mmCIF file of C-alpha atoms in Angstrom:
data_model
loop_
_atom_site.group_PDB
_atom_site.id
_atom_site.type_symbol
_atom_site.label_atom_id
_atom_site.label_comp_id
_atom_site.label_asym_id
_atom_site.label_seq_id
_atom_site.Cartn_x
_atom_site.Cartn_y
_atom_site.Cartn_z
ATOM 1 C CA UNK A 387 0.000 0.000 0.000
ATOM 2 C CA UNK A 388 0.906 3.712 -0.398
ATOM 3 C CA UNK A 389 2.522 5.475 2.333
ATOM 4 C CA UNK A 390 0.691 8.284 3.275
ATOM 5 C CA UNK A 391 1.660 11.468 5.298
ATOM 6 C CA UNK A 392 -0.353 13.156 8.404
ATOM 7 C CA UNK A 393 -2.005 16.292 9.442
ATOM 8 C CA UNK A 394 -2.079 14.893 12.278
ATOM 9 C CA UNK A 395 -0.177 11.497 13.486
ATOM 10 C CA UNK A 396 -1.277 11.384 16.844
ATOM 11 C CA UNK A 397 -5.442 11.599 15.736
ATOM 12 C CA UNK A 398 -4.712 9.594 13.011
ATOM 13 C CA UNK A 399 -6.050 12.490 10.513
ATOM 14 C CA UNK A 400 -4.309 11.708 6.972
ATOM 15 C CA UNK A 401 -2.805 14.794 5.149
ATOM 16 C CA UNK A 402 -5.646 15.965 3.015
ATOM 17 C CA UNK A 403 -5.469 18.076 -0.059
ATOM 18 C CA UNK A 404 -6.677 21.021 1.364
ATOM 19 C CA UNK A 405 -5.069 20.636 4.538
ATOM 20 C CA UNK A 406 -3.320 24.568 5.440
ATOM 21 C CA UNK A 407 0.299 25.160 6.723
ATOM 22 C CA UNK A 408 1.791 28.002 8.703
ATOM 23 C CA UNK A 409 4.180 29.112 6.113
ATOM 24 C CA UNK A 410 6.262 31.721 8.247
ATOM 25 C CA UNK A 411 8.835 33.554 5.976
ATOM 26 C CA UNK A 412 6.490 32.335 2.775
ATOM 27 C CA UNK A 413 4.327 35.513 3.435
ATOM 28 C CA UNK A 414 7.232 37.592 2.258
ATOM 29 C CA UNK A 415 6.743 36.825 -1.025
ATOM 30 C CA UNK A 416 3.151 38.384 -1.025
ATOM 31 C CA UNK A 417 4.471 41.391 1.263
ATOM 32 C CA UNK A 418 6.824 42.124 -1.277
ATOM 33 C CA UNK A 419 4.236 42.002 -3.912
ATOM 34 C CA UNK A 420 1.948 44.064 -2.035
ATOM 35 C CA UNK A 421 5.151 46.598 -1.854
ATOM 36 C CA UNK A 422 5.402 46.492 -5.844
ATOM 37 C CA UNK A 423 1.087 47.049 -5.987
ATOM 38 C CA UNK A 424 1.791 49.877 -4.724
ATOM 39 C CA UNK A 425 4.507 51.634 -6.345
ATOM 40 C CA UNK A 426 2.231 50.381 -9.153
ATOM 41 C CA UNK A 427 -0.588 53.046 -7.815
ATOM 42 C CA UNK A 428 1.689 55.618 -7.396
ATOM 43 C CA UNK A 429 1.637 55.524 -3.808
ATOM 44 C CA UNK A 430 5.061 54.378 -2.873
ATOM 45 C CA UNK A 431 8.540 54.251 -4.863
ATOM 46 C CA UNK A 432 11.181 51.413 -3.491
ATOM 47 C CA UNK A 433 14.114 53.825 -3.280
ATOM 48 C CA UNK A 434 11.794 55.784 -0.809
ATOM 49 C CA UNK A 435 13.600 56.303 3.136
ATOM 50 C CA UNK A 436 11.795 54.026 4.846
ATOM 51 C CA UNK A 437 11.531 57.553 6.920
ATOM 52 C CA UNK A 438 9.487 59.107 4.488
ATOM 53 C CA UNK A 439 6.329 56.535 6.018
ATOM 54 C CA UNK A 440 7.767 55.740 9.165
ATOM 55 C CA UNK A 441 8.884 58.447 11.019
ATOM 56 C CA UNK A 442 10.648 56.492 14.011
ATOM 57 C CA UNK A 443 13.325 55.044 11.077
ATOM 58 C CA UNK A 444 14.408 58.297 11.096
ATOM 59 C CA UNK A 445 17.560 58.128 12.452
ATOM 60 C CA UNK A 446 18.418 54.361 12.845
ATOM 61 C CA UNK A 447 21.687 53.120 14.657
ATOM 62 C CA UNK A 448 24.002 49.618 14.324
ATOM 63 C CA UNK A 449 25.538 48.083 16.936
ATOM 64 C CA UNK A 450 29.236 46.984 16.482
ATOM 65 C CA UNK A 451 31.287 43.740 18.533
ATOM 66 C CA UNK A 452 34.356 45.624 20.516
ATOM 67 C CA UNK A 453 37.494 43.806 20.757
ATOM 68 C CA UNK A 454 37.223 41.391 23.883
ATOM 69 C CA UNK A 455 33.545 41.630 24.544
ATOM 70 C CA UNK A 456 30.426 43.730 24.603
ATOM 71 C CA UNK A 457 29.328 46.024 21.721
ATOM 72 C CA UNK A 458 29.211 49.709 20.956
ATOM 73 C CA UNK A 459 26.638 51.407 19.205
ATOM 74 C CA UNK A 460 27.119 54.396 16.121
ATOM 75 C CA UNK A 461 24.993 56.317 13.699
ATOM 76 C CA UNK A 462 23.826 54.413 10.626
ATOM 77 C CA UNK A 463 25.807 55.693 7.546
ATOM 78 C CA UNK A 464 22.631 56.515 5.624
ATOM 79 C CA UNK A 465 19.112 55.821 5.513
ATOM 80 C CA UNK A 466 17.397 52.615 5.107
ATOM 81 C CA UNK A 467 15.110 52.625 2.100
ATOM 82 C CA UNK A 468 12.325 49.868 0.981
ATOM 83 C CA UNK A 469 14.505 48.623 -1.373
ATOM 84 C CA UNK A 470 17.022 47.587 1.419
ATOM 85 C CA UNK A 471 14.192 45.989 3.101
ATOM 86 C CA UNK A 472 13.176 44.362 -0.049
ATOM 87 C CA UNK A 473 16.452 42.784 -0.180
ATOM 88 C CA UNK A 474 17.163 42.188 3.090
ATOM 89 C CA UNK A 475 20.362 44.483 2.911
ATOM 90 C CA UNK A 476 19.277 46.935 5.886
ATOM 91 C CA UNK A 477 21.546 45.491 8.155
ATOM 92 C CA UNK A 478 18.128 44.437 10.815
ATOM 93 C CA UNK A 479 18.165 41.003 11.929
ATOM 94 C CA UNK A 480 15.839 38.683 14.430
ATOM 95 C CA UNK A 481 16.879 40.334 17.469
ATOM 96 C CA UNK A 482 20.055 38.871 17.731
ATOM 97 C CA UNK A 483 24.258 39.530 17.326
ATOM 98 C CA UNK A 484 25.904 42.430 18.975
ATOM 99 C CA UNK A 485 23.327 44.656 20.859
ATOM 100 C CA UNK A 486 20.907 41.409 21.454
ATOM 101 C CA UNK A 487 20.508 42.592 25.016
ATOM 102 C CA UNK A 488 18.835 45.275 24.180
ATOM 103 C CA UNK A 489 16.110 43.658 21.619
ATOM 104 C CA UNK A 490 15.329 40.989 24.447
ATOM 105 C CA UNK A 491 14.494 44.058 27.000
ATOM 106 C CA UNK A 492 12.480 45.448 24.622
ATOM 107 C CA UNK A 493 10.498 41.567 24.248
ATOM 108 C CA UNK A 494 11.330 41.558 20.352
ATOM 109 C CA UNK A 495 13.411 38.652 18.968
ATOM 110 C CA UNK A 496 12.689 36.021 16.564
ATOM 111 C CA UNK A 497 10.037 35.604 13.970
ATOM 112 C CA UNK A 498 6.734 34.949 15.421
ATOM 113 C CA UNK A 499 3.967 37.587 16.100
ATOM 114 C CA UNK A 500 0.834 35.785 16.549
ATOM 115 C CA UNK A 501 0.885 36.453 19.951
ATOM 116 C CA UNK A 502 1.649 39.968 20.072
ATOM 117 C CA UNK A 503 -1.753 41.638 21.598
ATOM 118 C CA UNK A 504 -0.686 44.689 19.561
ATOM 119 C CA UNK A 505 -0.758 46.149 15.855
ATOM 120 C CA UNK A 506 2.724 45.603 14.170
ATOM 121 C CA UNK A 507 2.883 49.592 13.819
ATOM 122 C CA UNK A 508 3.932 49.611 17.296
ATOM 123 C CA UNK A 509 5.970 46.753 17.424
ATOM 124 C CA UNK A 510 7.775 48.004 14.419
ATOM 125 C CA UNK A 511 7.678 51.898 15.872
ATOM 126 C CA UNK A 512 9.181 50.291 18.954
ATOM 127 C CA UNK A 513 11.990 48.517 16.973
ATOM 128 C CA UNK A 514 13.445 51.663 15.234
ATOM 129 C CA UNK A 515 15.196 52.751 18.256
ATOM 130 C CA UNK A 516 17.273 49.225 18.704
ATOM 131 C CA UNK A 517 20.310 49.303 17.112
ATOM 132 C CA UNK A 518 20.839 47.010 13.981
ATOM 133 C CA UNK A 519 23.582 44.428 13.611
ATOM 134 C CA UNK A 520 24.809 45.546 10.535
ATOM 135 C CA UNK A 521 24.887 49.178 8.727
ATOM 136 C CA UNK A 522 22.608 49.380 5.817
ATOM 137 C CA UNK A 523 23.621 48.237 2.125
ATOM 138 C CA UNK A 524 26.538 46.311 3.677
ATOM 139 C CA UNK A 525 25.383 42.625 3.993
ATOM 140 C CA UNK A 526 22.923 40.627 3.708
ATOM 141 C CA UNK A 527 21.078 39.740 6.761
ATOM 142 C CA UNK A 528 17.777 38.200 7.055
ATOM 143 C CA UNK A 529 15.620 39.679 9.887
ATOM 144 C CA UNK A 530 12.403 41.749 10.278
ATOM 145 C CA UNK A 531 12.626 43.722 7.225
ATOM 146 C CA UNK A 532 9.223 42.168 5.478
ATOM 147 C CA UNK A 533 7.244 43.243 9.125
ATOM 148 C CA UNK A 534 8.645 46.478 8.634
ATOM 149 C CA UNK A 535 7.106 46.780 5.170
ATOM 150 C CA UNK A 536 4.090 45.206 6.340
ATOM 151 C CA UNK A 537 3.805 48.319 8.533
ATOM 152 C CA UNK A 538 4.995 50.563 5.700
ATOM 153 C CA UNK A 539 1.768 49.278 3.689
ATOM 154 C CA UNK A 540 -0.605 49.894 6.100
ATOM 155 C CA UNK A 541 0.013 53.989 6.307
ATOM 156 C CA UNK A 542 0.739 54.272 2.097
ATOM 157 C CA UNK A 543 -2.462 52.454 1.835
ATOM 158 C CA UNK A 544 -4.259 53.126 4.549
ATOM 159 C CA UNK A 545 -5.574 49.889 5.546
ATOM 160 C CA UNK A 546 -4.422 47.105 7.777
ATOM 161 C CA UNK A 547 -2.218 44.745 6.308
ATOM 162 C CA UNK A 548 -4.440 41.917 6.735
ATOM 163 C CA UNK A 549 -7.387 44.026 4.667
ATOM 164 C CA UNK A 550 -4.865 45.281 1.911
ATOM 165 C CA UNK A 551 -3.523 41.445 1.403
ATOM 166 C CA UNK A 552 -7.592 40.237 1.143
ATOM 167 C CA UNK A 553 -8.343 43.354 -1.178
ATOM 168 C CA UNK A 554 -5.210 43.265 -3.547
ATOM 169 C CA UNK A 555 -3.793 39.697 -3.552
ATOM 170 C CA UNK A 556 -6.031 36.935 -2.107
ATOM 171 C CA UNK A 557 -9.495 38.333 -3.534
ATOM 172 C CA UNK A 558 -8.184 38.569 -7.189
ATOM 173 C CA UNK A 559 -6.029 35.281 -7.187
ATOM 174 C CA UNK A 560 -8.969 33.626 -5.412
ATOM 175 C CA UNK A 561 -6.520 32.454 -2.638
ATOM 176 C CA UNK A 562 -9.831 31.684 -0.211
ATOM 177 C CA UNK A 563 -7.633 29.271 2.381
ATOM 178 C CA UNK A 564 -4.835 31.746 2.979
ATOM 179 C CA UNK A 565 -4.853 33.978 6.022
ATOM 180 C CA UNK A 566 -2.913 35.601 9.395
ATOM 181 C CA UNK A 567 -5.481 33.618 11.784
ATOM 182 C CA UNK A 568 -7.456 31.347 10.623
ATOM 183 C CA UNK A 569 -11.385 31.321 10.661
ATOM 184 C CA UNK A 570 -12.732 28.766 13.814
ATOM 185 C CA UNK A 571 -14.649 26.700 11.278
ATOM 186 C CA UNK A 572 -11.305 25.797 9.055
ATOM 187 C CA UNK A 573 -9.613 24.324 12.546
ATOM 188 C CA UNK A 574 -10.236 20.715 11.341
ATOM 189 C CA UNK A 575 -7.786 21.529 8.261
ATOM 190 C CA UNK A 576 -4.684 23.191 10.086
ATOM 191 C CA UNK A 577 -1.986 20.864 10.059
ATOM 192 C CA UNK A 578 -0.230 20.283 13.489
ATOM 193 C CA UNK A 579 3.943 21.065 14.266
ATOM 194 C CA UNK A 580 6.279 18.989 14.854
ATOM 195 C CA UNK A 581 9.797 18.882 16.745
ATOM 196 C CA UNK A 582 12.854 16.931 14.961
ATOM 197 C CA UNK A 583 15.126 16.110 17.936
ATOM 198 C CA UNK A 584 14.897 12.632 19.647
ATOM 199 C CA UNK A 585 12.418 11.543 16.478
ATOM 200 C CA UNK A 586 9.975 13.351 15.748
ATOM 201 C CA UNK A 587 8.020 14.993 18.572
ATOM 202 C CA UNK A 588 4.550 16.485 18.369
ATOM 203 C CA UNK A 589 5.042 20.426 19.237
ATOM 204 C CA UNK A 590 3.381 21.411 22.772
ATOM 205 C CA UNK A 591 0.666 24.033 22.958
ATOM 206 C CA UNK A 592 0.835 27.795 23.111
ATOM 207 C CA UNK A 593 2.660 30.963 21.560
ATOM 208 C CA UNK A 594 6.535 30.580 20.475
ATOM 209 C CA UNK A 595 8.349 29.318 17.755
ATOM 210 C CA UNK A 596 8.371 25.868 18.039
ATOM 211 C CA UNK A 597 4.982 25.431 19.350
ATOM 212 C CA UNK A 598 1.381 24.886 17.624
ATOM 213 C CA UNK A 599 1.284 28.596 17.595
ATOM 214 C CA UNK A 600 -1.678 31.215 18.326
ATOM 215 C CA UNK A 601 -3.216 31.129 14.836
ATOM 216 C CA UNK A 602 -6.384 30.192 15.930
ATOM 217 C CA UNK A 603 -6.803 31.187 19.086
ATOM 218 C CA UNK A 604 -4.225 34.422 19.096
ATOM 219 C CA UNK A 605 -5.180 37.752 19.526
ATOM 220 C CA UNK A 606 -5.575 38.491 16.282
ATOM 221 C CA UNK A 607 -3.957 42.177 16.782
ATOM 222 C CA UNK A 608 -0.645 41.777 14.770
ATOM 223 C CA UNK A 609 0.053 40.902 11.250
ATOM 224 C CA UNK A 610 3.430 40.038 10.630
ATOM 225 C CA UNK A 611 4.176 40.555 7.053
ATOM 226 C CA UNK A 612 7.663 38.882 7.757
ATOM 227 C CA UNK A 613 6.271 35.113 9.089
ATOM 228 C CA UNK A 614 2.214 35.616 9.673
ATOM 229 C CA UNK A 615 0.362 33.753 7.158
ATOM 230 C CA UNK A 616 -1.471 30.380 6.826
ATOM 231 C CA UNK A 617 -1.908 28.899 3.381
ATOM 232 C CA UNK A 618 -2.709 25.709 1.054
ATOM 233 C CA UNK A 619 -0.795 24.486 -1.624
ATOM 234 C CA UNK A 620 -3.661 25.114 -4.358
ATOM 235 C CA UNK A 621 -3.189 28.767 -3.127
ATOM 236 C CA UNK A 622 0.492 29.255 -3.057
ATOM 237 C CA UNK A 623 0.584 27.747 -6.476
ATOM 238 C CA UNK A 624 -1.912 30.278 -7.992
ATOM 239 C CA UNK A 625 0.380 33.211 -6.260
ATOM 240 C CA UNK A 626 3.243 31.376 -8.016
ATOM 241 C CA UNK A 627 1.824 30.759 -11.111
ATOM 242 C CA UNK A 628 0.671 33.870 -11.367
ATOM 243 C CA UNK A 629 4.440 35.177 -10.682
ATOM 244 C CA UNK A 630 5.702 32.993 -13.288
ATOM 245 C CA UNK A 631 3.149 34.547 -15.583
ATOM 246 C CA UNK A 632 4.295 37.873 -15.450
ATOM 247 C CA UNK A 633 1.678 38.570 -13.053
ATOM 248 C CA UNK A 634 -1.505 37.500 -14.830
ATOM 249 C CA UNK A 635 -3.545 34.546 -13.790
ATOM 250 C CA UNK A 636 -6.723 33.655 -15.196
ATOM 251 C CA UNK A 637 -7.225 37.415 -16.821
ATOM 252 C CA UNK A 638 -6.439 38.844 -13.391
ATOM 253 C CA UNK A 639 -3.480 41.279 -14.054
ATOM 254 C CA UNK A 640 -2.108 41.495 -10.333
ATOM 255 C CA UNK A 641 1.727 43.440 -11.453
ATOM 256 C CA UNK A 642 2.956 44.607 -14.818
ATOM 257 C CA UNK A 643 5.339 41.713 -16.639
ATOM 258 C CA UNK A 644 7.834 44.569 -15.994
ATOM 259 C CA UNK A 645 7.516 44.537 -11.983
ATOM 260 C CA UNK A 646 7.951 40.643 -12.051
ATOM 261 C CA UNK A 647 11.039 40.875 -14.155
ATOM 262 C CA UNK A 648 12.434 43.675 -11.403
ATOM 263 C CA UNK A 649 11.560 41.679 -9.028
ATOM 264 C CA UNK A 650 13.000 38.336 -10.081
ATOM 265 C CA UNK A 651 16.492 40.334 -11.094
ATOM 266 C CA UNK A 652 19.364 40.161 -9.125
ATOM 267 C CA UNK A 653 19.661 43.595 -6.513
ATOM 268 C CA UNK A 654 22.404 43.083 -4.481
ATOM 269 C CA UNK A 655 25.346 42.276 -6.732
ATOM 270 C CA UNK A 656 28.171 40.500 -5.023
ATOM 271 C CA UNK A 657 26.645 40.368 -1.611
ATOM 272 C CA UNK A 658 27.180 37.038 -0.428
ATOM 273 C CA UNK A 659 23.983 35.345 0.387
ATOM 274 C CA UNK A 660 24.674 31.583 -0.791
ATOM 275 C CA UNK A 661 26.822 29.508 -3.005
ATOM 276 C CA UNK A 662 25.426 30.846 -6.264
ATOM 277 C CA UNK A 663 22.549 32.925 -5.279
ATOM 278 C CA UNK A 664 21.477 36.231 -5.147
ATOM 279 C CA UNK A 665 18.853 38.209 -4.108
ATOM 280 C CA UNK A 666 16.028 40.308 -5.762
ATOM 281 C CA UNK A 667 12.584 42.376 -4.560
ATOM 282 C CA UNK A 668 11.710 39.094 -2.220
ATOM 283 C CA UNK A 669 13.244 36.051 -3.506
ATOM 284 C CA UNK A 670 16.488 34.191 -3.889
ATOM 285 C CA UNK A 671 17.726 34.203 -7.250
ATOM 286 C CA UNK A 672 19.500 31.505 -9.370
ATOM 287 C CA UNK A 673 22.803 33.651 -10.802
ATOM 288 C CA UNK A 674 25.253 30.581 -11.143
ATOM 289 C CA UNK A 675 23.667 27.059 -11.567
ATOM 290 C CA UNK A 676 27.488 25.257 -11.518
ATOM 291 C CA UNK A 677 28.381 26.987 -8.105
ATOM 292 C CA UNK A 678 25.406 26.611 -6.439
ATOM 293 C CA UNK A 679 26.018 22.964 -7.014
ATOM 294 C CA UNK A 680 22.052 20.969 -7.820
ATOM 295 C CA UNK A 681 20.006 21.079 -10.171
ATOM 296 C CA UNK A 682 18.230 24.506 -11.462
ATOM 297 C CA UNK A 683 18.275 26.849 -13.672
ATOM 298 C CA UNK A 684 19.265 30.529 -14.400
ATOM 299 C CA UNK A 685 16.415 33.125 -13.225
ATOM 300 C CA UNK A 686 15.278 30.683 -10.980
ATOM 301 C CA UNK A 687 13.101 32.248 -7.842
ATOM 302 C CA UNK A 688 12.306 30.885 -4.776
ATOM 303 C CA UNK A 689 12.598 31.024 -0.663
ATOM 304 C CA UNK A 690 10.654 28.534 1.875
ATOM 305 C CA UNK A 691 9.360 28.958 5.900
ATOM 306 C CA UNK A 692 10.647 27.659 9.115
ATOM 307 C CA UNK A 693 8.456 25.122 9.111
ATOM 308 C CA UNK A 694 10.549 23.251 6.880
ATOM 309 C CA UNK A 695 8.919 24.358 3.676
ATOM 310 C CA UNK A 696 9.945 25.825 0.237
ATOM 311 C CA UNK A 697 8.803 26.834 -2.966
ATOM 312 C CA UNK A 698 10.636 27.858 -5.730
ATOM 313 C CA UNK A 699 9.468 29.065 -9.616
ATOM 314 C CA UNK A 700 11.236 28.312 -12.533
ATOM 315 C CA UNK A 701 10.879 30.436 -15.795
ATOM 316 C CA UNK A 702 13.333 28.185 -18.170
ATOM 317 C CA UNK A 703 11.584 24.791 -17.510
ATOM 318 C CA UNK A 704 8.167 26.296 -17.318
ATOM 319 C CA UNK A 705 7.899 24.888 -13.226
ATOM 320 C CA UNK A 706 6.258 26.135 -9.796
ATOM 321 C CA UNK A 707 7.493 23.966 -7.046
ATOM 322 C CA UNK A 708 5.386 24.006 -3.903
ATOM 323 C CA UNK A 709 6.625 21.727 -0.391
ATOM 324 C CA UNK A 710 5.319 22.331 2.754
ATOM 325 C CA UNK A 711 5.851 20.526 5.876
ATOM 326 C CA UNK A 712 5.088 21.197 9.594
ATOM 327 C CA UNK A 713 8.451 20.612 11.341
ATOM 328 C CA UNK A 714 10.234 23.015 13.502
ATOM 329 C CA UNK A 715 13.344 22.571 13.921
ATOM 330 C CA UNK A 716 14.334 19.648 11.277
ATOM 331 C CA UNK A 717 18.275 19.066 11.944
ATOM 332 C CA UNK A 718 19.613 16.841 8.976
ATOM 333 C CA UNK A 719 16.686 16.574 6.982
ATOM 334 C CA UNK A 720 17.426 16.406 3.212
ATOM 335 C CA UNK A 721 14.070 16.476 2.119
ATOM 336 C CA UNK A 722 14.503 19.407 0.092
ATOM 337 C CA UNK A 723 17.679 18.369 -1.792
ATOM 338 C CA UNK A 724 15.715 15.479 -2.585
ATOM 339 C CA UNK A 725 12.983 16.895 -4.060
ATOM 340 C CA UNK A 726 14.890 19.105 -6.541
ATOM 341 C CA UNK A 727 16.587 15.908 -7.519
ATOM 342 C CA UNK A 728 13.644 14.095 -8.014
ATOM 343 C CA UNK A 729 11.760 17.271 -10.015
ATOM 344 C CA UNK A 730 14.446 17.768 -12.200
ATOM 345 C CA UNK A 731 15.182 13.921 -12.852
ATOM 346 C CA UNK A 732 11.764 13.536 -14.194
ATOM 347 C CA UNK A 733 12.354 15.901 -16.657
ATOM 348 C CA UNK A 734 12.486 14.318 -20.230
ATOM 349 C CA UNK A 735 12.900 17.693 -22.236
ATOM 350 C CA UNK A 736 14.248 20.833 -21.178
#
């Protein structure tokens, strides 16, 4: 017989087609879209001071490892811009490195927000006056950048982020299963966590990282445009496909051909970020196929969640890839390696 995965091992619930994920860092993808909508309406341009909308990033500072210990804190050299954010080049991390101390006092480190009894303006108002690991356009470092434009759409468009996202992206692409908490009556269909560690471990209860999480039950208050969102696979695929389309899907013109293709470049030239990679307006990109060392292709765009899922569009073979699992964290797992193997084996043609 064929083996067949779980939403839920303990209940015995099989994984069902509809079944919905947390997919964490997976919502950056549509916060950076939601970003491009709007320089589309003329509301926003990317090389914009992050300033210009919120006033707290208006003087920013990075903190700096002294010799022997401890840290001390300087003046950014410029201002951060949405582009930086875009890119994850403004030098703002998860709360940790040199001047950690100082984001734990303040109760802001790590990804999740679903507990957070507060809108993200405040978190992200409150988060302006810690100082950054890294000084803007320097490096690349993955941190709260997406949550900051999350709050950056809500005053350029004056809506929540949670109503923009409905109006904008999940109404037109008929994405009906994707939200930041998820309606009581689609409970049944949220698939549970799991810990890798000592086997695999159902996650315990409440808010954190490596719990079930407060999507259900949360406050609903904050939407983190960096990690909030719940999802299917039929509705990540129709955001994908509709990427890989040059943002059309099914007569629904969501961006201009010309936004995806800005999007999907290259931004942050020799910027290490991985063996091969770059990065553009919200996604990895494929720049060297050879050093990156599997199988791809050129132009390829793509990210995942810390759930242990990823995604990742292909323009030259014609190919949205869409994996999502429940299992936080998942040491050694080669899952994903295995995949692209397998996707690109079964290719006959190219």
């Amino acid at each position: 017989s064929a083996a067949v995965g779980y939403q839920d091992r303990e209940a015995g619930i099989p994984m069902r087609d509809d079944a919905i994920f947390r997919i964490a860092s997976q919502t950056k993808a549509l916060i950076s879209v939601g970003i491009m909508i709007l320089q589309e309406d003329g509301r926003l341009l990317i090389s914009d001071p992050v300033a210009k909308y919120l006033p707290a990033f208006g003087s920013t500072t990075v903190a700096a490892a002294r010799d022997g210990g401890g840290y001390y804190v300087v003046d950014a050299n410029r201002s951060i811009t949405l582009r930086d954010l875009l890119t994850h080049t403004a030098g703002i991390g998860y709360g940790s490195g040199p001047g950690g101390d100082q984001w734990d006092q303040a109760e802001i480190t790590g990804w999740y927000f679903g507990h957070r009894d507060e809108p993200v303006r405040q978190t992200i108002d409150r988060m302006a006056s810690l100082p950054f690991p890294a000084q803007p356009g320097e490096h690349f470092v993955y941190g709260y950048n997406t949550d900051i434009l999350g709050a950056v759409i809500e005053v350029a468009s004056g809506q929540t982020l949670d109503a923009f996202v409905q109006d904008r992206i999940l109404g037109p692409l008929d994405m009906r299963d994707t939200h930041f908490y998820l309606p009581p009556a689609k409970e049944s269909r949220l698939s549970a966590v799991y810990n890798l560690g000592d086997g695999l471990t159902r996650a315990p209860d409440g808010p954190g990282m490596q719990t079930q999480g407060q999507y259900v039950e949360g406050p609903r208050a904050s939407f983190s445009g960096g990690a909030g969102l719940l999802s299917t696979a039929r509705d990540y695929g129709r955001f994908l496909q509709m990427m890989l389309d040059g943002g059309a899907l099914e007569g629904t013109q969501l961006l201009s051909p010309a936004t995806v293709d800005l999007m999907t470049r290259n931004h942050i030239g020799n910027i290490p970020v991985g063996a091969g990679m770059g990065f553009g307006l919200g996604f990895s990109i494929r720049i060297d196929v050879g050093r990156a060392g599997e199988p791809g292709s050129m132009g390829e765009f793509g990210w995942g969640g810390a759930y242990h899922s990823t995604y990742w569009v292909d323009p030259v073979e014609d190919l949205v890839v869409v994996y999502f699992t429940q299992v936080i964290p998942a040491p050694g797992l080669d899952d994903h390696a295995r995949l692209r193997a397998l996707v690109y084996g079964a290719l006959v043609e190219s």
